[in-house]
PDB file of C-alpha atoms in Angstrom:
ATOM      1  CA  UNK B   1      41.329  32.753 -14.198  1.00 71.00           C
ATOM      2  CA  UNK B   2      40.665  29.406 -11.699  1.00 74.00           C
ATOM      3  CA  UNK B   3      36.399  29.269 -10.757  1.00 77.00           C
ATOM      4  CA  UNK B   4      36.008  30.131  -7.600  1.00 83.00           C
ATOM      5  CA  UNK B   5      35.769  27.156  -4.727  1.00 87.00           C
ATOM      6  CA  UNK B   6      32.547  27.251  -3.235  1.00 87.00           C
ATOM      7  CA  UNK B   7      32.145  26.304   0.313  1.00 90.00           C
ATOM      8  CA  UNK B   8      31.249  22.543   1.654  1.00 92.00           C
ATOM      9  CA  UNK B   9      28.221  24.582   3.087  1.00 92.00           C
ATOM     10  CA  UNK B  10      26.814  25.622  -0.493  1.00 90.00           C
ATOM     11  CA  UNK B  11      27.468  22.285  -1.800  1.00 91.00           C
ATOM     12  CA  UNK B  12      25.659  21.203   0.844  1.00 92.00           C
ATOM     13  CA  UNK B  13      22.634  23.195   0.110  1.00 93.00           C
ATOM     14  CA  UNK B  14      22.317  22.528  -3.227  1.00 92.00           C
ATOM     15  CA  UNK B  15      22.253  18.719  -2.454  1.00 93.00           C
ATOM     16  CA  UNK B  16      19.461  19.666  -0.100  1.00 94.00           C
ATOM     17  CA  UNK B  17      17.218  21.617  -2.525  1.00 93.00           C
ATOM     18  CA  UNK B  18      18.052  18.620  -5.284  1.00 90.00           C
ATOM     19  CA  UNK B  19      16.502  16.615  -2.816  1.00 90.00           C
ATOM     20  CA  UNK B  20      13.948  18.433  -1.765  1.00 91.00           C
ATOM     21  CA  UNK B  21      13.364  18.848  -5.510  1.00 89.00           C
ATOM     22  CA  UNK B  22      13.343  15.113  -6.333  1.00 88.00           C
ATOM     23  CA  UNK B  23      10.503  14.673  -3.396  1.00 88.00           C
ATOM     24  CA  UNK B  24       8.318  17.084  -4.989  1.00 88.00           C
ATOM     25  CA  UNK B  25       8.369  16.289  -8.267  1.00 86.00           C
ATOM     26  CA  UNK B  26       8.605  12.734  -8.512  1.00 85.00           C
ATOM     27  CA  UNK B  27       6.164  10.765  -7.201  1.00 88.00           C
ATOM     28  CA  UNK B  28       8.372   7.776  -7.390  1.00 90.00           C
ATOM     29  CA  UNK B  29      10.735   8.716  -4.910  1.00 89.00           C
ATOM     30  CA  UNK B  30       8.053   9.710  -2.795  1.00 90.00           C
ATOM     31  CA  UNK B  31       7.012   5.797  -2.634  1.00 93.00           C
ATOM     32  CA  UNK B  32      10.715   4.883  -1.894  1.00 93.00           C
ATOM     33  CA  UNK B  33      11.010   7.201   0.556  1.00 93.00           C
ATOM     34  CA  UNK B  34       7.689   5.434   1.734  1.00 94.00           C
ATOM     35  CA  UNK B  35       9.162   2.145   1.523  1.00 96.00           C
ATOM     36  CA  UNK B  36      12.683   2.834   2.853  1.00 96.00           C
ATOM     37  CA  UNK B  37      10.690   3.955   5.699  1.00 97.00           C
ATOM     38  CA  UNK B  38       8.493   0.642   6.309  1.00 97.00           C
ATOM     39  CA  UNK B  39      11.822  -1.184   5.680  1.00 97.00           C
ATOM     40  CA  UNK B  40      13.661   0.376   8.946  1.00 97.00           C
ATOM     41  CA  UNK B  41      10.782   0.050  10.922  1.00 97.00           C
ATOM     42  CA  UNK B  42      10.704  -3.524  10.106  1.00 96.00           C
ATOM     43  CA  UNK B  43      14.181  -3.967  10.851  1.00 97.00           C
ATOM     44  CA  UNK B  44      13.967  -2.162  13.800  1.00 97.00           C
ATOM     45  CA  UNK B  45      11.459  -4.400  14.840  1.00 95.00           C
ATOM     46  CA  UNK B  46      12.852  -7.645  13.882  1.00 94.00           C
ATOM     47  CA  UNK B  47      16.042  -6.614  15.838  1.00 96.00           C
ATOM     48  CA  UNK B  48      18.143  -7.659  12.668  1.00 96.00           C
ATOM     49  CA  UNK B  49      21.997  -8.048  12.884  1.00 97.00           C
ATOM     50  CA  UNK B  50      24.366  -5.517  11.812  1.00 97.00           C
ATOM     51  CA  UNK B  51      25.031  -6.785   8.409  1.00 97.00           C
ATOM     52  CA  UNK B  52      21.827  -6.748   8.050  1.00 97.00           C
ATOM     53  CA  UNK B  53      21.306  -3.638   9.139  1.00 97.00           C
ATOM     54  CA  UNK B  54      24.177  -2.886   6.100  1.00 98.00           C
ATOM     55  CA  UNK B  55      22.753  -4.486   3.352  1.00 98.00           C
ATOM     56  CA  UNK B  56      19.239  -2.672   3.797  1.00 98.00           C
ATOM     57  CA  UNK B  57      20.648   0.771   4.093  1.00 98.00           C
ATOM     58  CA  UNK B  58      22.919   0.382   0.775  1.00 98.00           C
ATOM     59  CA  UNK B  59      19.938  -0.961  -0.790  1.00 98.00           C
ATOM     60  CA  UNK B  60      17.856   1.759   0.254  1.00 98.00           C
ATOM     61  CA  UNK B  61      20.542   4.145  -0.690  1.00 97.00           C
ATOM     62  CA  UNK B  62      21.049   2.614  -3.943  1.00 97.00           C
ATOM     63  CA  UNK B  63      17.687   2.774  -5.363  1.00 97.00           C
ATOM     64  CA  UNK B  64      17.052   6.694  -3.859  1.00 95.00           C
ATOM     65  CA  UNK B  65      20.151   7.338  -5.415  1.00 96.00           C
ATOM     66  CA  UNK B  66      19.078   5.809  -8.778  1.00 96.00           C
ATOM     67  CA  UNK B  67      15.643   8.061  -8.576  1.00 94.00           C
ATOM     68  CA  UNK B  68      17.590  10.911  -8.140  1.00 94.00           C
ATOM     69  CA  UNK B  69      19.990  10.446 -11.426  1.00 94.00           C
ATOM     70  CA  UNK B  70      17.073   9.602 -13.062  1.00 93.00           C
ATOM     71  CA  UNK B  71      14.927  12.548 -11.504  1.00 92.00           C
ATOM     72  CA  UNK B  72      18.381  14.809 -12.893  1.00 91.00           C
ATOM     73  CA  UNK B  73      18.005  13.349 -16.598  1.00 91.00           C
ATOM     74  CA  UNK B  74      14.277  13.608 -16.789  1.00 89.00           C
ATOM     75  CA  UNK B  75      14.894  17.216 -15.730  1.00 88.00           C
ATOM     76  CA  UNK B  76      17.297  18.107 -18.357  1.00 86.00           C
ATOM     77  CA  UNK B  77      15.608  16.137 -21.099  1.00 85.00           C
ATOM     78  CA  UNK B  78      11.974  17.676 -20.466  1.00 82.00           C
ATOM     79  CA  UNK B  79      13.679  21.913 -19.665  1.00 76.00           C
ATOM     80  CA  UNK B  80      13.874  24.340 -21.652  1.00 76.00           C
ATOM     81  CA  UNK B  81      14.516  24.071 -25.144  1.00 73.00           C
ATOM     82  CA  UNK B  82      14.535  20.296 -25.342  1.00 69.00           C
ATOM     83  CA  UNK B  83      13.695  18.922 -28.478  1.00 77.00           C
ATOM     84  CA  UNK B  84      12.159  15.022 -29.217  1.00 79.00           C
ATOM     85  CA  UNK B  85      15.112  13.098 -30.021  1.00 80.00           C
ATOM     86  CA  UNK B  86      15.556   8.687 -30.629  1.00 83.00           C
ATOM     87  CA  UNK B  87      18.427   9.404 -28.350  1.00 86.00           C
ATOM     88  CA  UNK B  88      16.880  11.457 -25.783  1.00 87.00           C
ATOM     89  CA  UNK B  89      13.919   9.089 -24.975  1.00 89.00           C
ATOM     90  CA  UNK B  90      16.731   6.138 -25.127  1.00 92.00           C
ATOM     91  CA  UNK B  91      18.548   8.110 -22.594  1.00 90.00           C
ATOM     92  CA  UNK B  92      15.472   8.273 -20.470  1.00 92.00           C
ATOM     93  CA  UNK B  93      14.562   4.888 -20.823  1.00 94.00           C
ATOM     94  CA  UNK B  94      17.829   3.564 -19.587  1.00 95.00           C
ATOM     95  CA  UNK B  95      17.607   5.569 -16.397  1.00 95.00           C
ATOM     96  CA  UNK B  96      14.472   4.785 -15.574  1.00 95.00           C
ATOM     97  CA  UNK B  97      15.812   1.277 -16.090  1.00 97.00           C
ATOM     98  CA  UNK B  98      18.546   1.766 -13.830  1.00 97.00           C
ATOM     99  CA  UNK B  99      16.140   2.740 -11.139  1.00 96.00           C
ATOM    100  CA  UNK B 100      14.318  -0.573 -11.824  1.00 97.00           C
ATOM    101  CA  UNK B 101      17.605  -2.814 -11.632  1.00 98.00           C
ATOM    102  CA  UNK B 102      18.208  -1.065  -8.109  1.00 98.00           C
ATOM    103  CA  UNK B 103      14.688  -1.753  -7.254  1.00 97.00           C
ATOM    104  CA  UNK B 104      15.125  -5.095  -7.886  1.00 98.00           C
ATOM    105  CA  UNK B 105      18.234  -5.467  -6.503  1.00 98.00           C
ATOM    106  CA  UNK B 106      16.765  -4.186  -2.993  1.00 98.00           C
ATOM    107  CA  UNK B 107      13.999  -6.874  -3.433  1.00 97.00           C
ATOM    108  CA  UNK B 108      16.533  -9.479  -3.331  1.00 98.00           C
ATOM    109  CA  UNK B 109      18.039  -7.656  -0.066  1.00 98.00           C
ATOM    110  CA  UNK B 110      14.894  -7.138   1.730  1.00 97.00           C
ATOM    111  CA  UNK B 111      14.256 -11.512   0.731  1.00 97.00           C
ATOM    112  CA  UNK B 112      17.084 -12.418   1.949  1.00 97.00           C
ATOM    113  CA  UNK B 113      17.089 -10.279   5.197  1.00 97.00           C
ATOM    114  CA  UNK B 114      13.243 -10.312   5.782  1.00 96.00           C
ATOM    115  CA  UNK B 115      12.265 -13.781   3.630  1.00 94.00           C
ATOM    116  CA  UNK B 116      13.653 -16.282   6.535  1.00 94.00           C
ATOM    117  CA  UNK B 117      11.945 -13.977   9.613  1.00 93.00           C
ATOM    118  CA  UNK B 118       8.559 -14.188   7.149  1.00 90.00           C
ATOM    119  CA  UNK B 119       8.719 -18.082   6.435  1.00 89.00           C
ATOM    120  CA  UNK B 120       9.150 -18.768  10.412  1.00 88.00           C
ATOM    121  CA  UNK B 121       6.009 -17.084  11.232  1.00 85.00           C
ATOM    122  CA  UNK B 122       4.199 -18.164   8.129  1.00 83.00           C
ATOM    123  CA  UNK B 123       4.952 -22.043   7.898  1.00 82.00           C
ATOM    124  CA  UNK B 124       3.705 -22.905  11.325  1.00 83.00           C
ATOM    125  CA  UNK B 125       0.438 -21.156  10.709  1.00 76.00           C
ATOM    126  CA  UNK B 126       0.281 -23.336   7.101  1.00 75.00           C
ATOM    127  CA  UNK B 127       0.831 -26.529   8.811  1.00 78.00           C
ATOM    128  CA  UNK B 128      -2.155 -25.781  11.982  1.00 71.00           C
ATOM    129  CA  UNK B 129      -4.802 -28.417  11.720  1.00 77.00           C
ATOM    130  CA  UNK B 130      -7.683 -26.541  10.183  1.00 71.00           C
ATOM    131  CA  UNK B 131     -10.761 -26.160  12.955  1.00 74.00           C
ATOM    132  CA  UNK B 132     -13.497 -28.063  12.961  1.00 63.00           C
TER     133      UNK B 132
END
């Protein structure tokens, strides 16, 4: 017998409670959420361009979505049941490693969007004649 299909709407509310899940139980994504947030308010603010615009929100979405697959495999490693294994922290180690690449990766974004918009204000404040 076939499983049964289950609607777009259930699938839909289990992403939600994952979600809501992650936020609650992970600090970390807590402090992305936190930083995704100070990121769009900067670029809101510096008026950036469209692909700009891009780049930050598939960075953004690239490092929640890391938390969350990590989030997913620190669940299953630490339920019920779970034994110590070499494996199982290597398993953990390398997700929490992918969150870090994605981190990183956003870094880069946010310098390169951000980094040019930060050196104009910056460098003519360097080069003011000190008072005196």
């Amino acid at each position: 017998m076939p499983p049964r299909r289950r609607s777009w709407a259930a699938k839909f509310t289990d992403a939600r409670r994952g979600l809501v899940r992650a936020l609650r139980s992970q600090h970390s994504f807590a402090v992305h959420l936190t930083v995704a947030a100070a990121v769009i308010l900067a670029a809101a603010t510096c008026r950036v361009a469209a692909w700009e615009w891009t780049a930050l929100a598939l960075a953004i979405g690239m490092v929640l979505a890391a938390e969350v697959f990590n989030t997913a495999i620190e669940s299953l490693a630490r339920g019920p049941g779970a034994t110590r294994h070499p494996r199982l922290r290597d398993a953990l180690d390398m997700a929490a490693a992918a969150v870090l690449v994605a981190a990183c990766a956003a870094v880069a974004v946010g310098l390169a969007v951000f980094g040019p918009r930060l050196l104009a204000v910056l460098l003519p404040l360097a080069r003011a004649p000190a008072p005196g």
